[in-house]
C-alpha cells in the first residue's frame, strides 16, 4: 500500500498491486486494474519510488525455498 495525495490535499492509501499504469497529463493520473482513475499531486517518479519501497519491504524478509 502506498500513500498519495488528491489535488484537494486529502491523503489516502492505494493498493500498489492494483496500479496498472501512471501517466502525467499534466496532472498525475493513476489508473487501476479496476478501471478507476485517480488524479494525485505526486509526480509519476514519486509514485514509482513509493511502489519500489513498498515492494522491497514485502520481499525483503521473504526466504526463498532451497532447491
C-alpha positions as YAML, in Angstrom:
chain: A
units: angstrom
residues:
- id: 1
  name: UNK
  ca: [0.00, 0.00, 0.00]
- id: 2
  name: UNK
  ca: [1.24, 3.50, -0.80]
- id: 3
  name: UNK
  ca: [0.12, 6.90, 0.43]
- id: 4
  name: UNK
  ca: [-0.86, 9.51, -2.18]
- id: 5
  name: UNK
  ca: [-2.47, 12.96, -2.13]
- id: 6
  name: UNK
  ca: [-5.55, 14.09, -4.05]
- id: 7
  name: UNK
  ca: [-5.43, 17.55, -5.63]
- id: 8
  name: UNK
  ca: [-7.60, 18.88, -2.77]
- id: 9
  name: UNK
  ca: [-4.93, 17.82, -0.25]
- id: 10
  name: UNK
  ca: [-6.65, 14.70, 1.11]
- id: 11
  name: UNK
  ca: [-4.24, 11.83, 1.69]
- id: 12
  name: UNK
  ca: [-5.30, 8.24, 1.12]
- id: 13
  name: UNK
  ca: [-3.86, 4.78, 0.58]
- id: 14
  name: UNK
  ca: [-3.73, 2.93, -2.74]
- id: 15
  name: UNK
  ca: [-3.08, -0.77, -3.17]
- id: 16
  name: UNK
  ca: [0.18, -0.73, -5.18]
- id: 17
  name: UNK
  ca: [-0.66, -4.14, -6.67]
- id: 18
  name: UNK
  ca: [-3.76, -2.65, -8.30]
- id: 19
  name: UNK
  ca: [-1.87, 0.04, -10.24]
- id: 20
  name: UNK
  ca: [-1.97, -0.68, -13.97]
- id: 21
  name: UNK
  ca: [-0.17, 2.45, -15.16]
- id: 22
  name: UNK
  ca: [0.70, 6.04, -14.20]
- id: 23
  name: UNK
  ca: [0.69, 9.00, -16.58]
- id: 24
  name: UNK
  ca: [1.13, 12.77, -16.43]
- id: 25
  name: UNK
  ca: [-1.41, 14.74, -18.47]
- id: 26
  name: UNK
  ca: [-0.03, 17.21, -16.96]
- id: 27
  name: UNK
  ca: [-1.64, 16.11, -13.66]
- id: 28
  name: UNK
  ca: [-0.59, 12.67, -12.48]
- id: 29
  name: UNK
  ca: [-3.26, 10.05, -13.13]
- id: 30
  name: UNK
  ca: [-3.07, 6.60, -11.54]
- id: 31
  name: UNK
  ca: [-5.08, 4.00, -13.47]
- id: 32
  name: UNK
  ca: [-6.09, 0.93, -11.50]
- id: 33
  name: UNK
  ca: [-6.76, -2.56, -12.83]
- id: 34
  name: UNK
  ca: [-10.42, -1.99, -11.90]
- id: 35
  name: UNK
  ca: [-10.65, 0.82, -14.48]
- id: 36
  name: UNK
  ca: [-10.80, 3.54, -11.82]
- id: 37
  name: UNK
  ca: [-8.59, 6.60, -12.38]
- id: 38
  name: UNK
  ca: [-7.21, 8.73, -9.55]
- id: 39
  name: UNK
  ca: [-5.68, 12.20, -10.01]
- id: 40
  name: UNK
  ca: [-2.92, 12.90, -7.47]
- id: 41
  name: UNK
  ca: [-0.39, 15.63, -6.60]
- id: 42
  name: UNK
  ca: [2.67, 13.36, -6.68]
- id: 43
  name: UNK
  ca: [4.72, 13.12, -9.87]
- id: 44
  name: UNK
  ca: [4.97, 9.74, -11.60]
- id: 45
  name: UNK
  ca: [8.57, 9.33, -10.43]
- id: 46
  name: UNK
  ca: [7.41, 9.68, -6.81]
- id: 47
  name: UNK
  ca: [4.70, 7.06, -7.35]
- id: 48
  name: UNK
  ca: [7.24, 4.67, -8.88]
- id: 49
  name: UNK
  ca: [9.63, 5.20, -5.95]
- id: 50
  name: UNK
  ca: [6.85, 4.58, -3.41]
- id: 51
  name: UNK
  ca: [5.88, 1.34, -5.15]
- id: 52
  name: UNK
  ca: [9.53, 0.19, -5.22]
- id: 53
  name: UNK
  ca: [9.95, 0.93, -1.49]
- id: 54
  name: UNK
  ca: [6.69, -0.90, -0.73]
- id: 55
  name: UNK
  ca: [7.71, -3.97, -2.77]
- id: 56
  name: UNK
  ca: [11.15, -4.06, -1.14]
- id: 57
  name: UNK
  ca: [9.52, -4.06, 2.31]
- id: 58
  name: UNK
  ca: [7.34, -7.01, 1.32]
- id: 59
  name: UNK
  ca: [10.01, -9.14, -0.34]
- id: 60
  name: UNK
  ca: [12.95, -8.20, 1.89]
- id: 61
  name: UNK
  ca: [12.00, -10.73, 4.54]
- id: 62
  name: UNK
  ca: [10.93, -13.39, 2.07]
- id: 63
  name: UNK
  ca: [13.04, -16.54, 2.22]
- id: 64
  name: UNK
  ca: [13.27, -18.50, -1.00]
- id: 65
  name: UNK
  ca: [12.95, -22.26, -0.61]
- id: 66
  name: UNK
  ca: [16.15, -24.20, -1.22]
- id: 67
  name: UNK
  ca: [16.19, -26.37, -4.30]
...
